[in-house]
């Protein structure tokens, strides 16, 4: 029986859940924790499934041909393994895209319907109705038009929002004003949703200059990675009321440290990285199909471009 190694730095309970789900999805294969394999078994391993692995563990597999990540974001894996790494396949799961689109529409409504402002006036015991703004009067700018961005754009369009999008390469998406120029998207959007991968090019993308391009009073949602937004610059934009509110699900350091000013800022909503949680069942089925195809046909799924970082 072919052995597939599973490597992770997750807690033991989470690792056991992954092993159970993966084994159920491919019962004809032996999916085992890397640490449980002896030297001879490690020598025979050609495929590793990973969830935030320790690079030192993967180095114990001398004949490793490729790596399948159970995460969509692979920036840490790419950085830690470097250019000489075996091909990496990241998770592309329609269920993950659906979950992210659900989160985008939920938190877009949160800002479009002024819920942070109503929470504030409730605390002050004030009865203050605010003008209603229809979705058709609200432009949402999506930064990143990959699988997650396209799914989010579809949900927003169906809800009646005007949707703009930014990506580095031209995209043609029905219902989306897709552009490769960032200033026009930032300056026209009432709500900006960040979904772009973290790479060398996007680290610090939303700094003081680019936050300054955003429409006065606009809101920001970051469901991508923390380092894409410069936290100090964001706080300055909120303190001066240039931006009205930020919904943050990702941070430079996670869990967010207890002394972070983000916790108590009146214009920030902090979420514990829950916008799009991987579904072990659907993810395991996709990983299993990809591994079976490679074993039977020698066909690798699309792999990560190590130069681009995703």
PDB file of C-alpha atoms in Angstrom:
ATOM      1  CA  UNK A   1       0.000   0.000   0.000  1.00  0.00           C
ATOM      2  CA  UNK A   2       1.335   3.443  -0.955  1.00  0.00           C
ATOM      3  CA  UNK A   3       2.139   5.617   2.045  1.00  0.00           C
ATOM      4  CA  UNK A   4       1.311   9.328   2.076  1.00  0.00           C
ATOM      5  CA  UNK A   5       2.968  11.379   4.833  1.00  0.00           C
ATOM      6  CA  UNK A   6       1.037  14.035   6.729  1.00  0.00           C
ATOM      7  CA  UNK A   7       3.092  16.825   8.308  1.00  0.00           C
ATOM      8  CA  UNK A   8       1.731  19.570  10.528  1.00  0.00           C
ATOM      9  CA  UNK A   9       2.518  21.896  13.400  1.00  0.00           C
ATOM     10  CA  UNK A  10      -1.119  21.870  14.479  1.00  0.00           C
ATOM     11  CA  UNK A  11      -2.217  20.600  17.894  1.00  0.00           C
ATOM     12  CA  UNK A  12      -2.481  16.809  18.217  1.00  0.00           C
ATOM     13  CA  UNK A  13      -6.289  16.874  18.181  1.00  0.00           C
ATOM     14  CA  UNK A  14      -6.433  18.834  14.922  1.00  0.00           C
ATOM     15  CA  UNK A  15      -3.813  16.566  13.353  1.00  0.00           C
ATOM     16  CA  UNK A  16      -5.814  13.478  14.331  1.00  0.00           C
ATOM     17  CA  UNK A  17      -8.928  14.972  12.729  1.00  0.00           C
ATOM     18  CA  UNK A  18      -7.018  15.595   9.494  1.00  0.00           C
ATOM     19  CA  UNK A  19      -5.619  12.066   9.458  1.00  0.00           C
ATOM     20  CA  UNK A  20      -9.105  10.625   9.959  1.00  0.00           C
ATOM     21  CA  UNK A  21     -10.645  12.752   7.197  1.00  0.00           C
ATOM     22  CA  UNK A  22      -7.835  12.063   4.719  1.00  0.00           C
ATOM     23  CA  UNK A  23      -7.821   8.327   5.447  1.00  0.00           C
ATOM     24  CA  UNK A  24     -11.591   8.182   4.921  1.00  0.00           C
ATOM     25  CA  UNK A  25     -11.229  10.016   1.588  1.00  0.00           C
ATOM     26  CA  UNK A  26      -8.549   7.635   0.239  1.00  0.00           C
ATOM     27  CA  UNK A  27      -8.926   4.271   2.026  1.00  0.00           C
ATOM     28  CA  UNK A  28      -6.815   2.510  -0.588  1.00  0.00           C
ATOM     29  CA  UNK A  29      -3.779   4.536   0.574  1.00  0.00           C
ATOM     30  CA  UNK A  30      -1.997   4.703   3.928  1.00  0.00           C
ATOM     31  CA  UNK A  31      -2.053   8.263   5.258  1.00  0.00           C
ATOM     32  CA  UNK A  32       0.196   8.481   8.311  1.00  0.00           C
ATOM     33  CA  UNK A  33       1.715  11.178  10.469  1.00  0.00           C
ATOM     34  CA  UNK A  34       5.274  11.790   9.324  1.00  0.00           C
ATOM     35  CA  UNK A  35       6.574  11.438  12.846  1.00  0.00           C
ATOM     36  CA  UNK A  36       5.214   7.873  13.003  1.00  0.00           C
ATOM     37  CA  UNK A  37       7.210   6.703   9.965  1.00  0.00           C
ATOM     38  CA  UNK A  38      10.572   4.977  10.394  1.00  0.00           C
ATOM     39  CA  UNK A  39      13.529   5.765   8.129  1.00  0.00           C
ATOM     40  CA  UNK A  40      12.657   3.068   5.573  1.00  0.00           C
ATOM     41  CA  UNK A  41       9.032   4.196   5.326  1.00  0.00           C
ATOM     42  CA  UNK A  42      10.135   7.833   4.952  1.00  0.00           C
ATOM     43  CA  UNK A  43      12.457   6.847   2.121  1.00  0.00           C
ATOM     44  CA  UNK A  44       9.494   5.470   0.144  1.00  0.00           C
ATOM     45  CA  UNK A  45       7.274   8.533   0.547  1.00  0.00           C
ATOM     46  CA  UNK A  46       6.775  10.533  -2.666  1.00  0.00           C
ATOM     47  CA  UNK A  47       3.803  12.722  -1.658  1.00  0.00           C
ATOM     48  CA  UNK A  48       3.285  14.704   1.528  1.00  0.00           C
ATOM     49  CA  UNK A  49       0.084  16.392   2.629  1.00  0.00           C
ATOM     50  CA  UNK A  50       0.793  19.380   4.856  1.00  0.00           C
ATOM     51  CA  UNK A  51      -0.910  21.851   7.161  1.00  0.00           C
ATOM     52  CA  UNK A  52       1.650  24.403   8.314  1.00  0.00           C
ATOM     53  CA  UNK A  53       4.527  21.877   8.416  1.00  0.00           C
ATOM     54  CA  UNK A  54       7.964  22.235   9.949  1.00  0.00           C
ATOM     55  CA  UNK A  55      10.421  22.381   6.993  1.00  0.00           C
ATOM     56  CA  UNK A  56      12.833  20.231   8.994  1.00  0.00           C
ATOM     57  CA  UNK A  57      10.260  17.425   8.982  1.00  0.00           C
ATOM     58  CA  UNK A  58       9.855  17.535   5.196  1.00  0.00           C
ATOM     59  CA  UNK A  59      13.642  17.333   4.852  1.00  0.00           C
ATOM     60  CA  UNK A  60      13.362  13.819   6.320  1.00  0.00           C
ATOM     61  CA  UNK A  61      11.689  12.649   3.080  1.00  0.00           C
ATOM     62  CA  UNK A  62      14.589  12.166   0.597  1.00  0.00           C
ATOM     63  CA  UNK A  63      12.382  11.049  -2.334  1.00  0.00           C
ATOM     64  CA  UNK A  64       9.581  13.576  -1.950  1.00  0.00           C
ATOM     65  CA  UNK A  65       8.147  14.429  -5.402  1.00  0.00           C
ATOM     66  CA  UNK A  66       5.498  16.996  -4.472  1.00  0.00           C
ATOM     67  CA  UNK A  67       3.567  18.551  -1.599  1.00  0.00           C
ATOM     68  CA  UNK A  68      -0.165  19.094  -1.282  1.00  0.00           C
ATOM     69  CA  UNK A  69      -1.161  21.873   1.118  1.00  0.00           C
ATOM     70  CA  UNK A  70      -4.525  21.703   2.867  1.00  0.00           C
ATOM     71  CA  UNK A  71      -4.485  25.500   3.007  1.00  0.00           C
ATOM     72  CA  UNK A  72      -5.259  27.976   0.245  1.00  0.00           C
ATOM     73  CA  UNK A  73      -2.669  30.441   1.551  1.00  0.00           C
ATOM     74  CA  UNK A  74       0.858  29.107   1.080  1.00  0.00           C
ATOM     75  CA  UNK A  75       3.024  32.187   1.656  1.00  0.00           C
ATOM     76  CA  UNK A  76       4.642  30.727   4.784  1.00  0.00           C
ATOM     77  CA  UNK A  77       5.287  27.391   3.093  1.00  0.00           C
ATOM     78  CA  UNK A  78       6.850  29.094   0.069  1.00  0.00           C
ATOM     79  CA  UNK A  79       9.031  31.321   2.262  1.00  0.00           C
ATOM     80  CA  UNK A  80      10.237  28.529   4.526  1.00  0.00           C
ATOM     81  CA  UNK A  81      10.920  25.914   1.826  1.00  0.00           C
ATOM     82  CA  UNK A  82      12.480  28.300  -0.680  1.00  0.00           C
ATOM     83  CA  UNK A  83      13.120  28.004  -4.396  1.00  0.00           C
ATOM     84  CA  UNK A  84      14.520  24.470  -4.185  1.00  0.00           C
ATOM     85  CA  UNK A  85      11.324  23.000  -2.773  1.00  0.00           C
ATOM     86  CA  UNK A  86       9.421  20.203  -4.513  1.00  0.00           C
ATOM     87  CA  UNK A  87       6.338  21.396  -6.437  1.00  0.00           C
ATOM     88  CA  UNK A  88       3.632  22.674  -4.097  1.00  0.00           C
ATOM     89  CA  UNK A  89      -0.082  22.315  -4.771  1.00  0.00           C
ATOM     90  CA  UNK A  90      -2.324  24.588  -2.755  1.00  0.00           C
ATOM     91  CA  UNK A  91      -5.919  23.831  -1.875  1.00  0.00           C
ATOM     92  CA  UNK A  92      -8.497  25.098  -4.372  1.00  0.00           C
ATOM     93  CA  UNK A  93     -11.835  24.168  -2.832  1.00  0.00           C
ATOM     94  CA  UNK A  94     -15.189  25.507  -4.095  1.00  0.00           C
ATOM     95  CA  UNK A  95     -16.538  25.133  -0.554  1.00  0.00           C
ATOM     96  CA  UNK A  96     -13.786  27.426   0.715  1.00  0.00           C
ATOM     97  CA  UNK A  97     -14.708  29.973  -1.956  1.00  0.00           C
ATOM     98  CA  UNK A  98     -18.385  29.697  -1.003  1.00  0.00           C
ATOM     99  CA  UNK A  99     -17.565  30.245   2.667  1.00  0.00           C
ATOM    100  CA  UNK A 100     -15.404  33.257   1.885  1.00  0.00           C
ATOM    101  CA  UNK A 101     -18.099  34.745  -0.353  1.00  0.00           C
ATOM    102  CA  UNK A 102     -20.582  34.269   2.494  1.00  0.00           C
ATOM    103  CA  UNK A 103     -18.259  36.132   4.864  1.00  0.00           C
ATOM    104  CA  UNK A 104     -17.694  38.945   2.364  1.00  0.00           C
ATOM    105  CA  UNK A 105     -21.411  39.548   1.846  1.00  0.00           C
ATOM    106  CA  UNK A 106     -22.114  39.345   5.605  1.00  0.00           C
ATOM    107  CA  UNK A 107     -19.486  41.892   6.627  1.00  0.00           C
ATOM    108  CA  UNK A 108     -20.204  44.106   3.623  1.00  0.00           C
ATOM    109  CA  UNK A 109     -23.794  44.348   4.866  1.00  0.00           C
ATOM    110  CA  UNK A 110     -22.376  45.092   8.336  1.00  0.00           C
ATOM    111  CA  UNK A 111     -20.699  48.201   6.956  1.00  0.00           C
ATOM    112  CA  UNK A 112     -23.319  49.138   4.351  1.00  0.00           C
ATOM    113  CA  UNK A 113     -26.081  49.104   7.005  1.00  0.00           C
ATOM    114  CA  UNK A 114     -23.920  51.146   9.449  1.00  0.00           C
ATOM    115  CA  UNK A 115     -24.000  48.514  12.181  1.00  0.00           C
ATOM    116  CA  UNK A 116     -20.840  49.809  13.915  1.00  0.00           C
ATOM    117  CA  UNK A 117     -22.491  53.235  14.222  1.00  0.00           C
ATOM    118  CA  UNK A 118     -25.674  51.729  15.675  1.00  0.00           C
ATOM    119  CA  UNK A 119     -23.612  49.736  18.198  1.00  0.00           C
ATOM    120  CA  UNK A 120     -21.941  52.982  19.275  1.00  0.00           C
ATOM    121  CA  UNK A 121     -25.164  54.938  19.747  1.00  0.00           C
ATOM    122  CA  UNK A 122     -26.660  52.036  21.678  1.00  0.00           C
ATOM    123  CA  UNK A 123     -23.772  52.261  24.118  1.00  0.00           C
ATOM    124  CA  UNK A 124     -24.538  55.978  24.473  1.00  0.00           C
ATOM    125  CA  UNK A 125     -28.301  55.282  24.848  1.00  0.00           C
ATOM    126  CA  UNK A 126     -29.100  57.552  21.912  1.00  0.00           C
ATOM    127  CA  UNK A 127     -31.961  57.015  19.430  1.00  0.00           C
ATOM    128  CA  UNK A 128     -30.378  58.043  16.117  1.00  0.00           C
ATOM    129  CA  UNK A 129     -31.724  56.607  12.853  1.00  0.00           C
ATOM    130  CA  UNK A 130     -29.302  56.982   9.950  1.00  0.00           C
ATOM    131  CA  UNK A 131     -30.073  57.447   6.225  1.00  0.00           C
ATOM    132  CA  UNK A 132     -30.516  54.209   4.336  1.00  0.00           C
ATOM    133  CA  UNK A 133     -28.015  53.511   1.560  1.00  0.00           C
ATOM    134  CA  UNK A 134     -29.135  50.963  -1.027  1.00  0.00           C
ATOM    135  CA  UNK A 135     -26.676  48.301  -2.264  1.00  0.00           C
ATOM    136  CA  UNK A 136     -26.959  49.850  -5.729  1.00  0.00           C
ATOM    137  CA  UNK A 137     -25.587  53.077  -4.271  1.00  0.00           C
ATOM    138  CA  UNK A 138     -22.619  51.270  -2.708  1.00  0.00           C
ATOM    139  CA  UNK A 139     -19.471  50.346  -4.617  1.00  0.00           C
ATOM    140  CA  UNK A 140     -17.436  47.446  -3.260  1.00  0.00           C
ATOM    141  CA  UNK A 141     -13.831  47.137  -4.430  1.00  0.00           C
ATOM    142  CA  UNK A 142     -12.310  43.663  -4.314  1.00  0.00           C
ATOM    143  CA  UNK A 143      -8.523  43.483  -4.158  1.00  0.00           C
ATOM    144  CA  UNK A 144      -7.672  40.083  -5.634  1.00  0.00           C
ATOM    145  CA  UNK A 145      -9.722  38.317  -8.282  1.00  0.00           C
ATOM    146  CA  UNK A 146      -8.696  34.690  -7.829  1.00  0.00           C
ATOM    147  CA  UNK A 147     -11.165  31.929  -7.021  1.00  0.00           C
ATOM    148  CA  UNK A 148     -12.160  33.561  -3.724  1.00  0.00           C
ATOM    149  CA  UNK A 149     -12.504  37.004  -5.273  1.00  0.00           C
ATOM    150  CA  UNK A 150     -14.620  35.750  -8.162  1.00  0.00           C
ATOM    151  CA  UNK A 151     -16.980  33.903  -5.787  1.00  0.00           C
ATOM    152  CA  UNK A 152     -17.292  37.027  -3.619  1.00  0.00           C
ATOM    153  CA  UNK A 153     -17.912  39.217  -6.671  1.00  0.00           C
ATOM    154  CA  UNK A 154     -20.749  36.957  -7.757  1.00  0.00           C
ATOM    155  CA  UNK A 155     -22.465  37.144  -4.353  1.00  0.00           C
ATOM    156  CA  UNK A 156     -22.067  40.925  -4.182  1.00  0.00           C
ATOM    157  CA  UNK A 157     -23.446  41.406  -7.705  1.00  0.00           C
ATOM    158  CA  UNK A 158     -26.426  39.180  -6.942  1.00  0.00           C
ATOM    159  CA  UNK A 159     -27.120  41.341  -3.865  1.00  0.00           C
ATOM    160  CA  UNK A 160     -27.202  44.463  -6.026  1.00  0.00           C
ATOM    161  CA  UNK A 161     -23.871  46.050  -5.090  1.00  0.00           C
ATOM    162  CA  UNK A 162     -21.718  47.775  -7.674  1.00  0.00           C
ATOM    163  CA  UNK A 163     -18.562  45.687  -7.845  1.00  0.00           C
ATOM    164  CA  UNK A 164     -15.097  46.754  -8.890  1.00  0.00           C
ATOM    165  CA  UNK A 165     -12.037  44.537  -8.777  1.00  0.00           C
ATOM    166  CA  UNK A 166      -8.274  44.809  -8.921  1.00  0.00           C
ATOM    167  CA  UNK A 167      -5.767  42.204 -10.007  1.00  0.00           C
ATOM    168  CA  UNK A 168      -2.295  42.374 -11.506  1.00  0.00           C
ATOM    169  CA  UNK A 169      -3.429  40.570 -14.650  1.00  0.00           C
ATOM    170  CA  UNK A 170      -6.481  41.571 -16.748  1.00  0.00           C
ATOM    171  CA  UNK A 171      -9.670  39.699 -15.833  1.00  0.00           C
ATOM    172  CA  UNK A 172     -13.039  39.575 -17.573  1.00  0.00           C
ATOM    173  CA  UNK A 173     -15.688  38.764 -14.961  1.00  0.00           C
ATOM    174  CA  UNK A 174     -19.395  39.361 -15.644  1.00  0.00           C
ATOM    175  CA  UNK A 175     -20.798  42.145 -13.489  1.00  0.00           C
ATOM    176  CA  UNK A 176     -17.375  43.327 -12.313  1.00  0.00           C
ATOM    177  CA  UNK A 177     -15.533  46.477 -13.336  1.00  0.00           C
ATOM    178  CA  UNK A 178     -12.167  44.709 -13.269  1.00  0.00           C
ATOM    179  CA  UNK A 179      -9.013  46.811 -13.489  1.00  0.00           C
ATOM    180  CA  UNK A 180      -5.270  46.409 -13.209  1.00  0.00           C
ATOM    181  CA  UNK A 181      -4.838  49.947 -11.864  1.00  0.00           C
ATOM    182  CA  UNK A 182      -5.207  50.140  -8.081  1.00  0.00           C
ATOM    183  CA  UNK A 183      -5.782  53.912  -7.549  1.00  0.00           C
ATOM    184  CA  UNK A 184      -9.056  53.962  -9.506  1.00  0.00           C
ATOM    185  CA  UNK A 185     -10.477  51.035  -7.532  1.00  0.00           C
ATOM    186  CA  UNK A 186      -9.496  52.466  -4.142  1.00  0.00           C
ATOM    187  CA  UNK A 187     -10.764  55.969  -4.894  1.00  0.00           C
ATOM    188  CA  UNK A 188     -14.159  54.812  -6.194  1.00  0.00           C
ATOM    189  CA  UNK A 189     -15.025  52.197  -3.561  1.00  0.00           C
ATOM    190  CA  UNK A 190     -17.213  52.769  -0.511  1.00  0.00           C
ATOM    191  CA  UNK A 191     -16.032  49.451   0.923  1.00  0.00           C
ATOM    192  CA  UNK A 192     -12.700  47.825   0.041  1.00  0.00           C
ATOM    193  CA  UNK A 193     -12.363  44.066   0.593  1.00  0.00           C
ATOM    194  CA  UNK A 194      -8.833  42.673   0.612  1.00  0.00           C
ATOM    195  CA  UNK A 195      -8.565  39.084  -0.693  1.00  0.00           C
ATOM    196  CA  UNK A 196      -5.205  39.196  -2.449  1.00  0.00           C
ATOM    197  CA  UNK A 197      -2.459  36.657  -1.611  1.00  0.00           C
ATOM    198  CA  UNK A 198       0.454  37.761   0.557  1.00  0.00           C
ATOM    199  CA  UNK A 199       3.566  38.019  -1.607  1.00  0.00           C
ATOM    200  CA  UNK A 200       6.638  40.231  -1.727  1.00  0.00           C
ATOM    201  CA  UNK A 201       4.608  42.551  -3.981  1.00  0.00           C
ATOM    202  CA  UNK A 202       1.538  42.773  -1.734  1.00  0.00           C
ATOM    203  CA  UNK A 203       3.280  43.012   1.662  1.00  0.00           C
ATOM    204  CA  UNK A 204       2.479  46.525   2.891  1.00  0.00           C
ATOM    205  CA  UNK A 205       0.241  47.145  -0.123  1.00  0.00           C
ATOM    206  CA  UNK A 206      -2.245  49.216   1.876  1.00  0.00           C
ATOM    207  CA  UNK A 207       0.093  51.773   3.407  1.00  0.00           C
ATOM    208  CA  UNK A 208      -0.499  55.415   4.292  1.00  0.00           C
ATOM    209  CA  UNK A 209      -0.265  56.568   0.680  1.00  0.00           C
ATOM    210  CA  UNK A 210      -2.713  54.018  -0.700  1.00  0.00           C
ATOM    211  CA  UNK A 211      -5.090  54.256   2.260  1.00  0.00           C
ATOM    212  CA  UNK A 212      -5.090  57.954   1.459  1.00  0.00           C
ATOM    213  CA  UNK A 213      -6.371  57.161  -2.023  1.00  0.00           C
ATOM    214  CA  UNK A 214      -9.500  55.604  -0.519  1.00  0.00           C
ATOM    215  CA  UNK A 215     -12.760  57.555  -0.550  1.00  0.00           C
ATOM    216  CA  UNK A 216     -13.271  59.614   2.655  1.00  0.00           C
ATOM    217  CA  UNK A 217     -15.517  57.652   5.012  1.00  0.00           C
ATOM    218  CA  UNK A 218     -14.902  54.337   3.250  1.00  0.00           C
ATOM    219  CA  UNK A 219     -14.699  51.045   5.115  1.00  0.00           C
ATOM    220  CA  UNK A 220     -12.059  48.320   4.876  1.00  0.00           C
ATOM    221  CA  UNK A 221     -12.402  44.557   5.243  1.00  0.00           C
ATOM    222  CA  UNK A 222      -9.216  42.484   5.369  1.00  0.00           C
ATOM    223  CA  UNK A 223      -9.809  38.746   4.919  1.00  0.00           C
ATOM    224  CA  UNK A 224      -6.446  38.099   3.205  1.00  0.00           C
ATOM    225  CA  UNK A 225      -3.322  38.352   5.373  1.00  0.00           C
ATOM    226  CA  UNK A 226      -2.394  40.843   8.076  1.00  0.00           C
ATOM    227  CA  UNK A 227       0.891  42.155   6.625  1.00  0.00           C
ATOM    228  CA  UNK A 228      -0.878  43.377   3.477  1.00  0.00           C
ATOM    229  CA  UNK A 229      -2.196  46.295   5.572  1.00  0.00           C
ATOM    230  CA  UNK A 230       0.246  48.495   7.502  1.00  0.00           C
ATOM    231  CA  UNK A 231      -1.410  48.516  10.918  1.00  0.00           C
ATOM    232  CA  UNK A 232      -0.028  51.846  12.116  1.00  0.00           C
ATOM    233  CA  UNK A 233      -1.081  53.566   8.896  1.00  0.00           C
ATOM    234  CA  UNK A 234      -4.559  52.053   9.153  1.00  0.00           C
ATOM    235  CA  UNK A 235      -4.955  53.257  12.747  1.00  0.00           C
ATOM    236  CA  UNK A 236      -3.902  56.754  11.668  1.00  0.00           C
ATOM    237  CA  UNK A 237      -6.496  56.734   8.870  1.00  0.00           C
ATOM    238  CA  UNK A 238      -9.185  55.653  11.347  1.00  0.00           C
ATOM    239  CA  UNK A 239      -8.103  58.159  14.015  1.00  0.00           C
ATOM    240  CA  UNK A 240      -8.462  61.029  11.551  1.00  0.00           C
ATOM    241  CA  UNK A 241     -11.830  59.600  10.360  1.00  0.00           C
ATOM    242  CA  UNK A 242     -10.519  59.374   6.799  1.00  0.00           C
ATOM    243  CA  UNK A 243     -11.766  55.779   6.999  1.00  0.00           C
ATOM    244  CA  UNK A 244     -14.945  54.985   8.926  1.00  0.00           C
ATOM    245  CA  UNK A 245     -14.353  51.415  10.060  1.00  0.00           C
ATOM    246  CA  UNK A 246     -12.154  48.362   9.523  1.00  0.00           C
ATOM    247  CA  UNK A 247     -13.169  44.716   9.838  1.00  0.00           C
ATOM    248  CA  UNK A 248     -10.005  42.701  10.423  1.00  0.00           C
ATOM    249  CA  UNK A 249      -9.881  38.903  10.396  1.00  0.00           C
ATOM    250  CA  UNK A 250      -6.103  38.594   9.904  1.00  0.00           C
ATOM    251  CA  UNK A 251      -3.142  40.202  11.653  1.00  0.00           C
ATOM    252  CA  UNK A 252       0.641  40.515  11.623  1.00  0.00           C
ATOM    253  CA  UNK A 253       0.704  38.217  14.653  1.00  0.00           C
ATOM    254  CA  UNK A 254      -1.961  35.631  15.447  1.00  0.00           C
ATOM    255  CA  UNK A 255      -3.498  35.240  17.926  1.00  0.00           C
ATOM    256  CA  UNK A 256      -3.663  39.027  18.200  1.00  0.00           C
ATOM    257  CA  UNK A 257      -1.626  40.038  21.294  1.00  0.00           C
ATOM    258  CA  UNK A 258      -3.674  41.212  24.265  1.00  0.00           C
ATOM    259  CA  UNK A 259      -1.920  44.603  24.269  1.00  0.00           C
ATOM    260  CA  UNK A 260      -2.708  45.390  20.630  1.00  0.00           C
ATOM    261  CA  UNK A 261      -4.499  48.748  20.225  1.00  0.00           C
ATOM    262  CA  UNK A 262      -6.760  47.110  17.649  1.00  0.00           C
ATOM    263  CA  UNK A 263      -8.744  45.320  20.371  1.00  0.00           C
ATOM    264  CA  UNK A 264     -10.128  48.508  21.877  1.00  0.00           C
ATOM    265  CA  UNK A 265     -10.247  50.859  18.887  1.00  0.00           C
ATOM    266  CA  UNK A 266     -13.783  52.172  18.446  1.00  0.00           C
ATOM    267  CA  UNK A 267     -13.540  51.889  14.655  1.00  0.00           C
ATOM    268  CA  UNK A 268     -12.162  48.354  14.429  1.00  0.00           C
ATOM    269  CA  UNK A 269     -13.967  45.012  14.504  1.00  0.00           C
ATOM    270  CA  UNK A 270     -11.601  42.167  15.398  1.00  0.00           C
ATOM    271  CA  UNK A 271     -12.342  38.631  14.202  1.00  0.00           C
ATOM    272  CA  UNK A 272     -10.248  35.546  15.121  1.00  0.00           C
ATOM    273  CA  UNK A 273      -9.365  34.444  11.558  1.00  0.00           C
ATOM    274  CA  UNK A 274     -12.722  32.815  10.870  1.00  0.00           C
ATOM    275  CA  UNK A 275     -13.778  34.292   7.524  1.00  0.00           C
ATOM    276  CA  UNK A 276     -13.168  31.072   5.546  1.00  0.00           C
ATOM    277  CA  UNK A 277     -12.346  28.009   7.567  1.00  0.00           C
ATOM    278  CA  UNK A 278     -11.180  24.925   5.666  1.00  0.00           C
ATOM    279  CA  UNK A 279     -13.773  22.149   5.536  1.00  0.00           C
ATOM    280  CA  UNK A 280     -11.835  18.950   6.230  1.00  0.00           C
ATOM    281  CA  UNK A 281     -14.372  16.808   4.393  1.00  0.00           C
ATOM    282  CA  UNK A 282     -14.408  18.665   1.080  1.00  0.00           C
ATOM    283  CA  UNK A 283     -10.693  19.462   1.286  1.00  0.00           C
ATOM    284  CA  UNK A 284      -9.787  15.811   1.876  1.00  0.00           C
ATOM    285  CA  UNK A 285     -11.888  14.729  -1.115  1.00  0.00           C
ATOM    286  CA  UNK A 286     -10.070  17.223  -3.355  1.00  0.00           C
ATOM    287  CA  UNK A 287      -6.652  16.178  -2.065  1.00  0.00           C
ATOM    288  CA  UNK A 288      -7.552  12.513  -2.591  1.00  0.00           C
ATOM    289  CA  UNK A 289      -8.655  13.097  -6.194  1.00  0.00           C
ATOM    290  CA  UNK A 290      -5.450  14.991  -6.969  1.00  0.00           C
ATOM    291  CA  UNK A 291      -3.243  12.269  -5.493  1.00  0.00           C
ATOM    292  CA  UNK A 292      -5.145   9.473  -7.273  1.00  0.00           C
ATOM    293  CA  UNK A 293      -4.785  11.294 -10.603  1.00  0.00           C
ATOM    294  CA  UNK A 294      -1.052  11.636 -10.081  1.00  0.00           C
ATOM    295  CA  UNK A 295      -0.632   8.013  -9.042  1.00  0.00           C
ATOM    296  CA  UNK A 296      -2.665   6.660 -11.978  1.00  0.00           C
ATOM    297  CA  UNK A 297      -1.769   9.142 -14.728  1.00  0.00           C
ATOM    298  CA  UNK A 298       1.276  11.017 -13.498  1.00  0.00           C
ATOM    299  CA  UNK A 299      -0.646  14.289 -13.798  1.00  0.00           C
ATOM    300  CA  UNK A 300       0.147  16.998 -11.276  1.00  0.00           C
ATOM    301  CA  UNK A 301      -2.489  19.632 -10.412  1.00  0.00           C
ATOM    302  CA  UNK A 302      -1.541  23.249 -11.017  1.00  0.00           C
ATOM    303  CA  UNK A 303       1.415  24.038  -8.778  1.00  0.00           C
ATOM    304  CA  UNK A 304       2.444  27.195  -6.969  1.00  0.00           C
ATOM    305  CA  UNK A 305       4.548  29.667  -8.933  1.00  0.00           C
ATOM    306  CA  UNK A 306       7.425  30.033  -6.461  1.00  0.00           C
ATOM    307  CA  UNK A 307       8.491  33.356  -7.985  1.00  0.00           C
ATOM    308  CA  UNK A 308       5.028  34.889  -7.594  1.00  0.00           C
ATOM    309  CA  UNK A 309       4.413  33.173  -4.264  1.00  0.00           C
ATOM    310  CA  UNK A 310       0.980  31.683  -5.012  1.00  0.00           C
TER     311      UNK A 310
END
